[in-house]
Structures are given as structure tokens and as C-alpha cells.
Amino acid sequence: MNGQMCWLAEEGAKAAKVLHLRLNPHEPWQPYTKFPLHAAPDYPMPGGSLGWATYQKLLKAGWALISVAEAQKTPALATALLRR
């Protein structure tokens, strides 16, 4: 199985969303920067979405995009948020 991706806010509801990844559904979500083997360098654009290049790369590789609503249903999200 390929991994999963989700755009999650970093610390606070008004924060910009950053791409988060997990290799298996039972694992917690982590920022894409924690996956150097899968991450692509960010585009040098002021105000650009962090993880957009990685998102494009992994989408082409067959990774699944999970909605925020779906991600919030999993206990792994709560675990990831508690670790921050």
C-alpha cells in the first residue's frame, strides 16, 4: 500500500495548512519534512504551500489524499496533535 497525505493546520486553527504524511493508516500524521525519502524540495515561492511539491510527487506515485474530516476520525490524529 502507498501512504496517505492530508493537509493539516499547524498549531492553531488560523495557521496555514502543511502537508502531513503517514505510511500506514494506524500511524500518526507527521509533517512531510519528517519523511526525507519521500519529500521533494519546496518551490521557492513566497507564501507558497509547504509541501506542495511533495504532494504532487506522491500523488503521481499513487499516495491517497485523505480529507481533514476523515483524518480527524482516526485516533492517530489525536496522538500526533498531543505530541506537539
Tab-separated table of N, CA, C and O in Angstrom:
chain	number	residue	atom	x	y	z
A	1	MET	N	0.835	-1.188	0.000
A	1	MET	CA	0.000	0.000	0.000
A	1	MET	C	0.873	1.243	0.000
A	1	MET	O	1.882	1.302	0.682
A	2	ASN	N	0.489	2.227	-0.768
A	2	ASN	CA	1.155	3.519	-0.722
A	2	ASN	C	0.646	4.275	0.487
A	2	ASN	O	-0.371	3.927	1.074
A	3	GLY	N	1.336	5.331	0.858
A	3	GLY	CA	0.978	6.095	2.033
A	3	GLY	C	-0.231	6.987	1.830
A	3	GLY	O	-0.889	6.973	0.786
A	4	GLN	N	-0.488	7.778	2.863
A	4	GLN	CA	-1.606	8.715	2.856
A	4	GLN	C	-1.091	10.129	3.121
A	4	GLN	O	-0.103	10.324	3.825
A	5	MET	N	-1.803	11.102	2.558
A	5	MET	CA	-1.461	12.510	2.723
A	5	MET	C	-2.687	13.262	3.222
A	5	MET	O	-3.819	12.891	2.905
A	6	CYS	N	-2.440	14.330	3.977
A	6	CYS	CA	-3.526	15.183	4.445
A	6	CYS	C	-2.963	16.578	4.706
A	6	CYS	O	-1.841	16.720	5.205
A	7	TRP	N	-3.752	17.591	4.387
A	7	TRP	CA	-3.349	18.978	4.656
A	7	TRP	C	-3.903	19.362	6.028
A	7	TRP	O	-5.107	19.548	6.186
A	8	LEU	N	-3.027	19.481	7.012
A	8	LEU	CA	-3.430	19.781	8.385
A	8	LEU	C	-2.808	21.090	8.843
A	8	LEU	O	-1.673	21.414	8.491
A	9	ALA	N	-3.563	21.838	9.644
A	9	ALA	CA	-3.069	23.098	10.187
A	9	ALA	C	-2.016	22.826	11.251
A	9	ALA	O	-2.110	21.876	12.011
A	10	GLU	N	-1.036	23.673	11.286
A	10	GLU	CA	-0.001	23.603	12.310
A	10	GLU	C	-0.371	24.557	13.445
A	10	GLU	O	-0.592	25.728	13.213
A	11	GLU	N	-0.469	24.046	14.634
A	11	GLU	CA	-0.671	24.828	15.853
A	11	GLU	C	-1.638	26.002	15.691
A	11	GLU	O	-1.243	27.108	15.399
A	12	GLY	N	-2.878	25.747	15.885
A	12	GLY	CA	-3.883	26.799	15.831
A	12	GLY	C	-4.728	26.721	14.577
A	12	GLY	O	-4.236	26.394	13.506
A	13	ALA	N	-5.992	27.055	14.731
A	13	ALA	CA	-6.936	26.941	13.614
A	13	ALA	C	-6.629	27.919	12.487
A	13	ALA	O	-6.967	27.663	11.344
A	14	LYS	N	-6.003	29.066	12.793
A	14	LYS	CA	-5.745	30.068	11.772
A	14	LYS	C	-4.417	29.845	11.059
A	14	LYS	O	-4.093	30.547	10.127
A	15	ALA	N	-3.653	28.879	11.508
A	15	ALA	CA	-2.353	28.603	10.900
A	15	ALA	C	-2.529	28.022	9.501
A	15	ALA	O	-3.530	27.388	9.199
A	16	ALA	N	-1.543	28.245	8.675
A	16	ALA	CA	-1.570	27.688	7.322
A	16	ALA	C	-1.493	26.170	7.391
A	16	ALA	O	-0.891	25.608	8.299
A	17	LYS	N	-2.104	25.530	6.433
A	17	LYS	CA	-2.064	24.072	6.391
A	17	LYS	C	-0.770	23.611	5.746
A	17	LYS	O	-0.280	24.213	4.797
A	18	VAL	N	-0.241	22.532	6.310
A	18	VAL	CA	1.012	21.946	5.853
A	18	VAL	C	0.741	20.483	5.534
A	18	VAL	O	-0.039	19.827	6.229
A	19	LEU	N	1.380	19.963	4.520
A	19	LEU	CA	1.189	18.574	4.144
A	19	LEU	C	1.720	17.648	5.241
A	19	LEU	O	2.833	17.811	5.728
A	20	HIS	N	0.882	16.716	5.642
A	20	HIS	CA	1.251	15.689	6.613
A	20	HIS	C	1.140	14.327	5.934
A	20	HIS	O	0.306	14.140	5.048
A	21	LEU	N	1.990	13.417	6.365
A	21	LEU	CA	2.040	12.090	5.753
A	21	LEU	C	1.971	11.006	6.816
A	21	LEU	O	2.283	11.242	7.984
A	22	ARG	N	1.587	9.839	6.366
A	22	ARG	CA	1.739	8.625	7.166
A	22	ARG	C	1.831	7.460	6.199
A	22	ARG	O	1.197	7.446	5.144
A	23	LEU	N	2.651	6.497	6.557
A	23	LEU	CA	2.878	5.350	5.685
A	23	LEU	C	1.790	4.302	5.827
A	23	LEU	O	1.500	3.582	4.878
A	24	ASN	N	1.190	4.214	7.027
A	24	ASN	CA	0.133	3.233	7.306
A	24	ASN	C	-1.004	3.915	8.054
A	24	ASN	O	-0.760	4.833	8.851
A	25	PRO	N	-2.247	3.464	7.853
A	25	PRO	CA	-3.403	4.113	8.499
A	25	PRO	C	-3.372	4.116	10.024
A	25	PRO	O	-3.963	4.984	10.635
A	26	HIS	N	-2.658	3.191	10.647
A	26	HIS	CA	-2.617	3.146	12.111
A	26	HIS	C	-1.537	4.050	12.704
A	26	HIS	O	-1.450	4.189	13.915
A	27	GLU	N	-0.721	4.690	11.874
A	27	GLU	CA	0.356	5.556	12.353
A	27	GLU	C	-0.140	6.993	12.504
A	27	GLU	O	-1.090	7.408	11.839
A	28	PRO	N	0.519	7.779	13.355
A	28	PRO	CA	0.132	9.188	13.498
A	28	PRO	C	0.575	10.010	12.287
A	28	PRO	O	1.524	9.651	11.587
A	29	TRP	N	-0.123	11.112	12.058
A	29	TRP	CA	0.250	12.041	10.993
A	29	TRP	C	1.488	12.796	11.427
A	29	TRP	O	1.604	13.204	12.581
A	30	GLN	N	2.407	13.024	10.481
A	30	GLN	CA	3.609	13.801	10.748
A	30	GLN	C	3.845	14.748	9.579
A	30	GLN	O	3.513	14.422	8.436
A	31	PRO	N	4.456	15.904	9.832
A	31	PRO	CA	4.762	16.814	8.726
A	31	PRO	C	5.648	16.127	7.689
A	31	PRO	O	6.473	15.270	8.012
A	32	TYR	N	5.468	16.514	6.453
A	32	TYR	CA	6.197	15.892	5.342
A	32	TYR	C	7.706	15.981	5.514
A	32	TYR	O	8.446	15.149	5.003
A	33	THR	N	8.185	16.963	6.237
A	33	THR	CA	9.623	17.129	6.432
A	33	THR	C	10.231	15.995	7.263
A	33	THR	O	11.447	15.829	7.264
A	34	LYS	N	9.408	15.221	7.937
A	34	LYS	CA	9.882	14.067	8.721
A	34	LYS	C	10.105	12.844	7.834
A	34	LYS	O	10.518	11.801	8.320
A	35	PHE	N	9.838	12.975	6.535
A	35	PHE	CA	9.973	11.867	5.585
A	35	PHE	C	10.942	12.260	4.469
A	35	PHE	O	10.538	12.474	3.323
A	36	PRO	N	12.237	12.360	4.785
A	36	PRO	CA	13.183	12.827	3.763
A	36	PRO	C	13.258	11.948	2.517
A	36	PRO	O	13.578	12.452	1.438
A	37	LEU	N	12.936	10.677	2.638
A	37	LEU	CA	12.967	9.805	1.460
A	37	LEU	C	11.801	10.059	0.511
A	37	LEU	O	11.865	9.724	-0.674
A	38	HIS	N	10.741	10.649	1.016
A	38	HIS	CA	9.548	10.893	0.210
A	38	HIS	C	9.358	12.369	-0.148
A	38	HIS	O	8.674	12.684	-1.116
A	39	ALA	N	9.944	13.260	0.639
A	39	ALA	CA	9.738	14.694	0.442
A	39	ALA	C	10.503	15.207	-0.771
A	39	ALA	O	11.593	14.734	-1.088
A	40	ALA	N	9.900	16.185	-1.426
A	40	ALA	CA	10.543	16.897	-2.528
A	40	ALA	C	10.853	18.312	-2.040
A	40	ALA	O	10.149	18.832	-1.171
A	41	PRO	N	11.893	18.938	-2.578
A	41	PRO	CA	12.199	20.309	-2.156
A	41	PRO	C	11.026	21.249	-2.450
A	41	PRO	O	10.389	21.139	-3.503
A	42	ASP	N	10.746	22.141	-1.512
A	42	ASP	CA	9.663	23.106	-1.712
A	42	ASP	C	10.018	24.071	-2.831
A	42	ASP	O	11.188	24.378	-3.066
A	43	TYR	N	8.982	24.544	-3.519
A	43	TYR	CA	9.191	25.544	-4.556
A	43	TYR	C	9.582	26.866	-3.898
A	43	TYR	O	9.032	27.226	-2.858
A	44	PRO	N	10.516	27.607	-4.501
A	44	PRO	CA	10.948	28.883	-3.911
A	44	PRO	C	9.959	30.010	-4.215
A	44	PRO	O	10.246	30.918	-4.985
A	45	MET	N	8.770	29.920	-3.617
A	45	MET	CA	7.727	30.911	-3.851
A	45	MET	C	7.315	31.526	-2.519
A	45	MET	O	6.876	30.785	-1.627
A	46	PRO	N	7.416	32.836	-2.375
A	46	PRO	CA	6.945	33.444	-1.135
A	46	PRO	C	5.460	33.169	-0.931
A	46	PRO	O	4.653	33.329	-1.847
A	47	GLY	N	5.117	32.674	0.236
A	47	GLY	CA	3.719	32.399	0.545
A	47	GLY	C	3.196	31.100	-0.044
A	47	GLY	O	2.009	30.815	0.049
A	48	GLY	N	4.063	30.306	-0.656
A	48	GLY	CA	3.636	29.042	-1.254
A	48	GLY	C	3.286	28.017	-0.185
A	48	GLY	O	3.717	28.107	0.952
A	49	SER	N	2.488	27.035	-0.556
A	49	SER	CA	2.080	25.985	0.372
A	49	SER	C	3.257	25.071	0.685
A	49	SER	O	3.912	24.559	-0.223
A	50	LEU	N	3.509	24.874	1.967
A	50	LEU	CA	4.582	23.986	2.381
A	50	LEU	C	4.179	22.545	2.132
A	50	LEU	O	3.201	22.065	2.681
A	51	GLY	N	4.926	21.888	1.265
A	51	GLY	CA	4.641	20.510	0.923
A	51	GLY	C	3.998	20.331	-0.440
A	51	GLY	O	3.730	19.204	-0.850
A	52	TRP	N	3.756	21.410	-1.171
A	52	TRP	CA	3.068	21.299	-2.456
A	52	TRP	C	3.849	20.429	-3.443
A	52	TRP	O	3.264	19.576	-4.116
A	53	ALA	N	5.154	20.602	-3.519
A	53	ALA	CA	5.952	19.782	-4.434
A	53	ALA	C	5.913	18.313	-4.008
A	53	ALA	O	5.819	17.418	-4.850
A	54	THR	N	5.953	18.067	-2.726
A	54	THR	CA	5.869	16.691	-2.215
A	54	THR	C	4.499	16.108	-2.531
A	54	THR	O	4.390	14.949	-2.949
A	55	TYR	N	3.451	16.901	-2.346
A	55	TYR	CA	2.088	16.450	-2.665
A	55	TYR	C	2.001	16.007	-4.122
A	55	TYR	O	1.480	14.929	-4.434
A	56	GLN	N	2.506	16.826	-5.023
A	56	GLN	CA	2.445	16.494	-6.447
A	56	GLN	C	3.213	15.209	-6.747
A	56	GLN	O	2.743	14.344	-7.493
A	57	LYS	N	4.387	15.066	-6.150
A	57	LYS	CA	5.217	13.875	-6.363
A	57	LYS	C	4.510	12.616	-5.863
A	57	LYS	O	4.444	11.610	-6.572
A	58	LEU	N	3.978	12.677	-4.647
A	58	LEU	CA	3.371	11.487	-4.052
A	58	LEU	C	2.020	11.150	-4.679
A	58	LEU	O	1.653	9.976	-4.775
A	59	LEU	N	1.275	12.160	-5.115
A	59	LEU	CA	0.008	11.904	-5.801
A	59	LEU	C	0.267	11.097	-7.084
A	59	LEU	O	-0.433	10.128	-7.369
A	60	LYS	N	1.295	11.488	-7.828
A	60	LYS	CA	1.659	10.754	-9.052
A	60	LYS	C	2.118	9.332	-8.735
A	60	LYS	O	1.971	8.431	-9.550
A	61	ALA	N	2.673	9.144	-7.536
A	61	ALA	CA	3.170	7.819	-7.133
A	61	ALA	C	2.066	6.932	-6.554
A	61	ALA	O	2.334	5.804	-6.157
A	62	GLY	N	0.837	7.456	-6.487
A	62	GLY	CA	-0.284	6.644	-6.032
A	62	GLY	C	-0.659	6.789	-4.574
A	62	GLY	O	-1.453	5.994	-4.062
A	63	TRP	N	-0.109	7.781	-3.882
A	63	TRP	CA	-0.494	8.001	-2.495
A	63	TRP	C	-1.917	8.546	-2.445
A	63	TRP	O	-2.370	9.247	-3.357
A	64	ALA	N	-2.630	8.251	-1.369
A	64	ALA	CA	-4.026	8.682	-1.216
A	64	ALA	C	-4.087	10.013	-0.470
A	64	ALA	O	-3.370	10.212	0.523
A	65	LEU	N	-4.958	10.897	-0.938
A	65	LEU	CA	-5.227	12.147	-0.239
A	65	LEU	C	-6.431	11.928	0.661
A	65	LEU	O	-7.494	11.523	0.197
A	66	ILE	N	-6.267	12.178	1.943
A	66	ILE	CA	-7.305	11.993	2.943
A	66	ILE	C	-7.822	13.367	3.364
A	66	ILE	O	-7.035	14.277	3.616
A	67	SER	N	-9.136	13.521	3.448
A	67	SER	CA	-9.705	14.805	3.867
A	67	SER	C	-9.414	15.043	5.345
A	67	SER	O	-9.193	14.101	6.121
A	68	VAL	N	-9.448	16.299	5.743
A	68	VAL	CA	-9.245	16.644	7.155
A	68	VAL	C	-10.325	15.990	8.004
A	68	VAL	O	-10.051	15.455	9.078
A	69	ALA	N	-11.559	15.991	7.521
A	69	ALA	CA	-12.660	15.372	8.272
A	69	ALA	C	-12.393	13.889	8.499
A	69	ALA	O	-12.613	13.367	9.595
A	70	GLU	N	-11.907	13.203	7.481
A	70	GLU	CA	-11.600	11.780	7.619
A	70	GLU	C	-10.409	11.574	8.559
A	70	GLU	O	-10.405	10.652	9.373
A	71	ALA	N	-9.416	12.429	8.447
A	71	ALA	CA	-8.237	12.309	9.305
A	71	ALA	C	-8.598	12.522	10.773
A	71	ALA	O	-8.017	11.891	11.651
A	72	GLN	N	-9.561	13.387	11.040
A	72	GLN	CA	-9.962	13.660	12.416
A	72	GLN	C	-10.728	12.503	13.040
A	72	GLN	O	-10.865	12.450	14.250
A	73	LYS	N	-11.194	11.578	12.235
A	73	LYS	CA	-11.913	10.415	12.750
A	73	LYS	C	-10.968	9.361	13.310
A	73	LYS	O	-11.397	8.474	14.030
A	74	THR	N	-9.695	9.462	12.954
A	74	THR	CA	-8.753	8.429	13.354
A	74	THR	C	-8.055	8.799	14.655
A	74	THR	O	-7.714	9.959	14.872
A	75	PRO	N	-7.815	7.840	15.524
A	75	PRO	CA	-7.106	8.120	16.765
A	75	PRO	C	-5.676	8.588	16.530
A	75	PRO	O	-5.103	9.257	17.361
A	76	ALA	N	-5.093	8.259	15.382
A	76	ALA	CA	-3.727	8.651	15.100
A	76	ALA	C	-3.570	10.167	15.055
A	76	ALA	O	-2.540	10.699	15.432
A	77	LEU	N	-4.603	10.888	14.608
A	77	LEU	CA	-4.522	12.339	14.561
A	77	LEU	C	-4.424	12.905	15.970
A	77	LEU	O	-3.607	13.772	16.245
A	78	ALA	N	-5.224	12.406	16.870
A	78	ALA	CA	-5.171	12.876	18.249
A	78	ALA	C	-3.801	12.623	18.847
A	78	ALA	O	-3.242	13.476	19.549
A	79	THR	N	-3.216	11.493	18.559
A	79	THR	CA	-1.873	11.174	19.053
A	79	THR	C	-0.849	12.166	18.504
A	79	THR	O	-0.009	12.663	19.240
A	80	ALA	N	-0.947	12.476	17.225
A	80	ALA	CA	0.004	13.405	16.608
A	80	ALA	C	-0.133	14.795	17.202
A	80	ALA	O	0.867	15.475	17.442
A	81	LEU	N	-1.338	15.246	17.445
A	81	LEU	CA	-1.551	16.578	17.992
A	81	LEU	C	-1.058	16.667	19.433
A	81	LEU	O	-0.571	17.708	19.855
A	82	LEU	N	-1.151	15.598	20.174
A	82	LEU	CA	-0.680	15.587	21.553
A	82	LEU	C	0.845	15.642	21.637
A	82	LEU	O	1.393	16.117	22.612
A	83	ARG	N	1.518	15.173	20.617
A	83	ARG	CA	2.985	15.156	20.611
A	83	ARG	C	3.595	16.521	20.347
A	83	ARG	O	4.772	16.701	20.516
A	84	ARG	N	2.830	17.482	19.915
A	84	ARG	CA	3.376	18.800	19.564
A	84	ARG	C	3.578	19.659	20.780
A	84	ARG	O	3.035	19.610	21.768
